[in-house]
């Protein structure tokens, strides 16, 4: 069975990437006293939407915590660019270097593995199909490591669910199973567990709406709309959440279009 076009990889990974970047965060408890200042300044810049500044501030001290923040900032900048922007690949490469540095120094740092998964996904957007498959598998390996470290963490569970739902939505259930052992049922179950642990996370709601929309059937579109409505009705508590809410109308238009196309003529 043939794989879909590069644009399908790009759209799928951009959707997954936005979600993963929104959920991952540097762990303040990992900071030592001598790294506290650059980490705090980097987090402040990130909260203000100054992503290059956040990465620069965080990278001045190459601890695992600051490396994770630098990776997250670069990935967020990449994911907010136009999907065809050539900067995206370069930003993903820089982010992966930080994520890998964090993983090397602290292999138990869950956020670093999730950042690496996002970076691999963004790189896949700009590669041939064969090379994209390799990157998808690298992303899967990073997610599996995170699952082994934190099997009941809602962020990790939702990330796992997103990987499965994105692939089954973009490739179809049969191809996704044959190529990657991806399963819609697994993805839905993982998201259900994540929501049971963190039911009102606006970032999780956004991406659940996105990946359910990719499924395209009536039940999936109903769930996508419900999740999106919950997000829209929540107060924005930071710049990134406000950015997600600003994307919500466009996503709702896409859901409307899919529902209209499915109605009998």
Short mmCIF file of C-alpha atoms in Angstrom, two decimals:
data_model
loop_
_atom_site.label_atom_id
_atom_site.label_comp_id
_atom_site.label_asym_id
_atom_site.label_seq_id
_atom_site.Cartn_x
_atom_site.Cartn_y
_atom_site.Cartn_z
CA UNK A 1 0.00 0.00 0.00
CA UNK A 2 1.41 3.39 -0.99
CA UNK A 3 2.16 6.05 1.56
CA UNK A 4 0.54 9.42 1.29
CA UNK A 5 2.27 12.55 0.08
CA UNK A 6 4.79 14.63 1.97
CA UNK A 7 2.04 17.14 2.72
CA UNK A 8 0.20 14.45 4.68
CA UNK A 9 3.27 13.85 6.83
CA UNK A 10 3.69 17.58 7.31
CA UNK A 11 0.11 18.27 8.35
CA UNK A 12 0.04 15.33 10.69
CA UNK A 13 3.29 16.10 12.44
CA UNK A 14 2.58 19.80 12.71
CA UNK A 15 -0.66 18.94 14.46
CA UNK A 16 1.05 16.51 16.79
CA UNK A 17 4.00 18.82 17.30
CA UNK A 18 1.96 21.81 18.42
CA UNK A 19 0.31 19.65 21.01
CA UNK A 20 3.49 18.08 22.31
CA UNK A 21 5.34 21.37 22.59
CA UNK A 22 2.41 22.84 24.48
CA UNK A 23 2.46 20.02 26.98
CA UNK A 24 6.18 19.60 27.59
CA UNK A 25 7.83 21.92 30.06
CA UNK A 26 11.11 22.29 31.84
CA UNK A 27 11.17 20.80 35.33
CA UNK A 28 12.02 23.46 37.91
CA UNK A 29 12.94 20.85 40.52
CA UNK A 30 15.88 19.79 38.32
CA UNK A 31 17.52 23.20 38.58
CA UNK A 32 20.55 23.72 40.80
CA UNK A 33 21.21 27.04 42.49
CA UNK A 34 23.76 28.14 39.88
CA UNK A 35 21.38 27.57 36.98
CA UNK A 36 18.32 29.15 38.59
CA UNK A 37 18.77 32.63 37.10
CA UNK A 38 19.14 31.65 33.42
CA UNK A 39 16.35 29.10 33.78
CA UNK A 40 14.00 31.64 35.37
CA UNK A 41 14.79 34.30 32.75
CA UNK A 42 14.34 31.76 29.97
CA UNK A 43 10.97 30.66 31.33
CA UNK A 44 9.86 34.29 31.57
CA UNK A 45 10.85 34.96 27.96
CA UNK A 46 9.05 31.79 26.87
CA UNK A 47 5.87 32.82 28.68
CA UNK A 48 6.04 36.15 26.83
CA UNK A 49 6.33 34.42 23.45
CA UNK A 50 10.00 35.42 22.93
CA UNK A 51 11.16 31.97 21.91
CA UNK A 52 14.62 32.71 20.50
CA UNK A 53 15.39 34.79 23.59
CA UNK A 54 14.18 31.96 25.80
CA UNK A 55 16.42 29.48 24.02
CA UNK A 56 19.42 31.79 24.22
CA UNK A 57 18.93 32.47 27.92
CA UNK A 58 18.40 28.82 28.75
CA UNK A 59 21.36 27.64 26.68
CA UNK A 60 23.82 29.70 28.70
CA UNK A 61 23.82 26.92 31.28
CA UNK A 62 23.81 23.45 29.72
CA UNK A 63 22.00 21.64 32.49
CA UNK A 64 19.28 19.11 31.61
CA UNK A 65 16.53 21.50 32.73
CA UNK A 66 17.81 24.46 30.72
CA UNK A 67 18.46 22.27 27.67
CA UNK A 68 14.85 21.09 27.78
CA UNK A 69 13.61 24.68 27.95
CA UNK A 70 15.81 25.68 25.01
CA UNK A 71 14.50 22.74 22.96
CA UNK A 72 10.90 23.57 23.80
CA UNK A 73 11.35 27.23 22.85
CA UNK A 74 12.89 26.37 19.47
CA UNK A 75 10.21 23.80 18.72
CA UNK A 76 7.45 26.23 19.60
CA UNK A 77 8.92 28.83 17.25
CA UNK A 78 9.13 26.21 14.49
CA UNK A 79 5.55 25.08 14.97
CA UNK A 80 4.18 28.60 14.77
CA UNK A 81 5.85 29.23 11.40
CA UNK A 82 4.27 28.48 8.05
CA UNK A 83 4.59 24.75 7.43
CA UNK A 84 6.73 25.33 4.31
CA UNK A 85 9.14 27.75 5.99
CA UNK A 86 12.70 26.43 5.53
CA UNK A 87 13.56 27.61 9.05
CA UNK A 88 11.45 24.78 10.46
CA UNK A 89 13.95 22.03 9.70
CA UNK A 90 16.88 24.03 11.06
CA UNK A 91 14.98 24.84 14.25
CA UNK A 92 14.10 21.17 14.69
CA UNK A 93 17.75 20.20 14.30
CA UNK A 94 18.80 22.75 16.91
CA UNK A 95 16.07 21.59 19.26
CA UNK A 96 17.05 17.95 18.85
CA UNK A 97 20.63 18.79 19.80
CA UNK A 98 19.38 20.30 23.07
CA UNK A 99 16.98 17.42 23.72
CA UNK A 100 19.70 14.85 23.07
CA UNK A 101 22.09 16.71 25.36
CA UNK A 102 19.49 16.64 28.12
CA UNK A 103 18.80 12.94 27.53
CA UNK A 104 22.50 12.14 27.63
CA UNK A 105 23.00 13.89 30.95
CA UNK A 106 19.74 12.72 32.51
CA UNK A 107 18.22 9.72 30.71
CA UNK A 108 15.27 9.78 33.11
CA UNK A 109 14.16 13.27 32.06
CA UNK A 110 10.77 12.62 30.48
CA UNK A 111 10.42 16.06 28.89
CA UNK A 112 13.66 15.61 26.97
CA UNK A 113 12.40 12.43 25.33
CA UNK A 114 9.14 14.13 24.34
CA UNK A 115 11.03 17.11 22.88
CA UNK A 116 13.14 14.69 20.85
CA UNK A 117 9.98 13.04 19.52
CA UNK A 118 8.64 16.40 18.32
CA UNK A 119 11.93 17.30 16.67
CA UNK A 120 12.00 14.01 14.78
CA UNK A 121 8.46 14.62 13.62
CA UNK A 122 9.23 18.10 12.33
CA UNK A 123 12.25 16.79 10.46
CA UNK A 124 10.06 14.16 8.82
CA UNK A 125 8.02 16.94 7.22
CA UNK A 126 10.99 17.88 5.04
CA UNK A 127 12.26 14.44 4.09
CA UNK A 128 11.52 11.77 1.53
CA UNK A 129 9.01 9.08 2.44
CA UNK A 130 11.69 6.52 3.31
CA UNK A 131 13.57 8.94 5.55
CA UNK A 132 10.30 10.12 7.08
CA UNK A 133 9.54 6.56 8.15
CA UNK A 134 12.83 6.45 10.01
CA UNK A 135 11.99 9.68 11.81
CA UNK A 136 8.52 8.40 12.76
CA UNK A 137 10.16 5.35 14.28
CA UNK A 138 12.66 7.53 16.15
CA UNK A 139 9.77 9.55 17.53
CA UNK A 140 8.04 6.33 18.59
CA UNK A 141 11.17 5.15 20.42
CA UNK A 142 11.39 8.43 22.32
CA UNK A 143 7.72 8.22 23.32
CA UNK A 144 8.19 4.61 24.44
CA UNK A 145 11.08 5.68 26.66
CA UNK A 146 8.90 8.37 28.20
CA UNK A 147 6.15 5.82 28.78
CA UNK A 148 8.57 3.47 30.53
CA UNK A 149 9.68 6.31 32.81
CA UNK A 150 6.24 7.78 33.53
CA UNK A 151 3.47 5.34 32.50
CA UNK A 152 0.75 7.22 34.38
CA UNK A 153 1.70 10.77 33.45
CA UNK A 154 -1.16 12.46 31.55
CA UNK A 155 1.21 14.31 29.23
CA UNK A 156 2.98 11.12 28.25
CA UNK A 157 -0.30 9.25 27.82
CA UNK A 158 -1.74 12.00 25.64
CA UNK A 159 1.44 12.10 23.56
CA UNK A 160 1.21 8.36 23.03
CA UNK A 161 -2.43 8.70 22.04
CA UNK A 162 -1.66 11.55 19.66
CA UNK A 163 0.99 9.49 17.83
CA UNK A 164 -1.47 6.65 17.24
CA UNK A 165 -4.41 8.85 16.23
CA UNK A 166 -2.32 11.08 13.98
CA UNK A 167 -0.94 8.13 12.03
CA UNK A 168 -4.25 6.28 11.70
CA UNK A 169 -5.92 9.54 10.65
CA UNK A 170 -3.32 10.38 8.01
CA UNK A 171 -2.42 6.97 6.66
CA UNK A 172 -5.63 5.06 7.26
CA UNK A 173 -6.05 2.31 9.81
CA UNK A 174 -4.64 -0.53 7.71
CA UNK A 175 -1.50 1.25 6.50
CA UNK A 176 -0.80 2.74 9.93
CA UNK A 177 -1.05 -0.72 11.49
CA UNK A 178 1.10 -2.39 8.85
CA UNK A 179 3.82 0.27 8.83
CA UNK A 180 3.93 1.36 12.46
CA UNK A 181 1.59 -0.87 14.51
CA UNK A 182 -0.45 2.27 15.16
CA UNK A 183 -3.98 1.71 16.43
CA UNK A 184 -6.96 4.05 16.70
CA UNK A 185 -8.26 2.06 19.66
CA UNK A 186 -4.96 2.42 21.48
CA UNK A 187 -4.88 6.13 20.77
CA UNK A 188 -8.38 6.70 22.10
CA UNK A 189 -7.71 4.64 25.21
CA UNK A 190 -4.51 6.58 25.93
CA UNK A 191 -6.34 9.90 25.59
CA UNK A 192 -9.16 8.70 27.85
CA UNK A 193 -6.63 7.83 30.54
CA UNK A 194 -4.95 11.21 30.09
CA UNK A 195 -8.22 13.12 30.41
CA UNK A 196 -9.17 11.10 33.49
CA UNK A 197 -5.99 12.40 35.13
CA UNK A 198 -6.09 15.95 33.71
CA UNK A 199 -9.60 16.70 32.41
CA UNK A 200 -9.30 20.47 31.89
CA UNK A 201 -5.93 20.92 30.22
CA UNK A 202 -6.59 23.39 27.37
CA UNK A 203 -3.57 22.22 25.38
CA UNK A 204 -4.68 18.62 25.58
CA UNK A 205 -8.18 19.62 24.49
CA UNK A 206 -6.82 21.44 21.43
CA UNK A 207 -4.85 18.52 20.18
CA UNK A 208 -7.53 15.98 20.93
CA UNK A 209 -9.83 18.07 18.72
CA UNK A 210 -7.15 18.15 16.02
CA UNK A 211 -6.36 14.45 15.92
CA UNK A 212 -10.02 13.41 16.22
CA UNK A 213 -10.81 15.65 13.25
CA UNK A 214 -8.23 13.67 11.29
CA UNK A 215 -10.28 10.50 11.85
CA UNK A 216 -13.14 12.06 9.88
CA UNK A 217 -16.08 9.86 10.94
CA UNK A 218 -19.23 11.32 12.52
CA UNK A 219 -18.42 10.29 16.10
CA UNK A 220 -14.87 11.61 15.82
CA UNK A 221 -16.04 14.97 14.46
CA UNK A 222 -18.60 15.28 17.27
CA UNK A 223 -15.90 14.65 19.86
CA UNK A 224 -13.54 17.07 18.10
CA UNK A 225 -16.15 19.83 18.22
CA UNK A 226 -16.93 19.18 21.89
CA UNK A 227 -13.25 19.36 22.86
CA UNK A 228 -12.78 22.53 20.83
CA UNK A 229 -15.79 24.20 22.45
CA UNK A 230 -14.40 23.42 25.90
CA UNK A 231 -11.11 25.01 24.91
CA UNK A 232 -12.76 28.13 23.50
CA UNK A 233 -14.74 28.66 26.70
CA UNK A 234 -11.66 28.47 28.94
CA UNK A 235 -9.77 31.56 30.08
CA UNK A 236 -6.35 31.94 28.47
CA UNK A 237 -3.70 31.91 31.19
CA UNK A 238 -0.59 32.42 29.03
CA UNK A 239 0.53 33.47 25.57
CA UNK A 240 0.71 29.96 24.17
CA UNK A 241 -2.77 28.96 25.31
CA UNK A 242 -4.09 32.21 23.84
CA UNK A 243 -2.38 31.27 20.58
CA UNK A 244 -4.13 27.90 20.59
CA UNK A 245 -7.46 29.58 21.17
CA UNK A 246 -6.74 31.89 18.26
CA UNK A 247 -6.30 28.80 16.07
CA UNK A 248 -9.61 27.34 17.23
CA UNK A 249 -11.89 29.16 14.72
CA UNK A 250 -9.89 27.80 11.78
CA UNK A 251 -10.11 24.30 13.20
CA UNK A 252 -13.85 24.69 13.71
CA UNK A 253 -14.24 25.71 10.05
CA UNK A 254 -12.41 22.53 9.04
CA UNK A 255 -14.72 20.43 11.22
CA UNK A 256 -17.74 22.20 9.70
CA UNK A 257 -16.43 21.45 6.21
CA UNK A 258 -15.91 17.76 6.94
CA UNK A 259 -19.39 17.45 8.44
CA UNK A 260 -20.94 19.22 5.45
CA UNK A 261 -19.08 16.98 3.01
CA UNK A 262 -20.37 13.88 4.80
CA UNK A 263 -24.04 14.89 4.58
CA UNK A 264 -26.11 13.22 1.86
CA UNK A 265 -26.62 15.54 -1.12
#
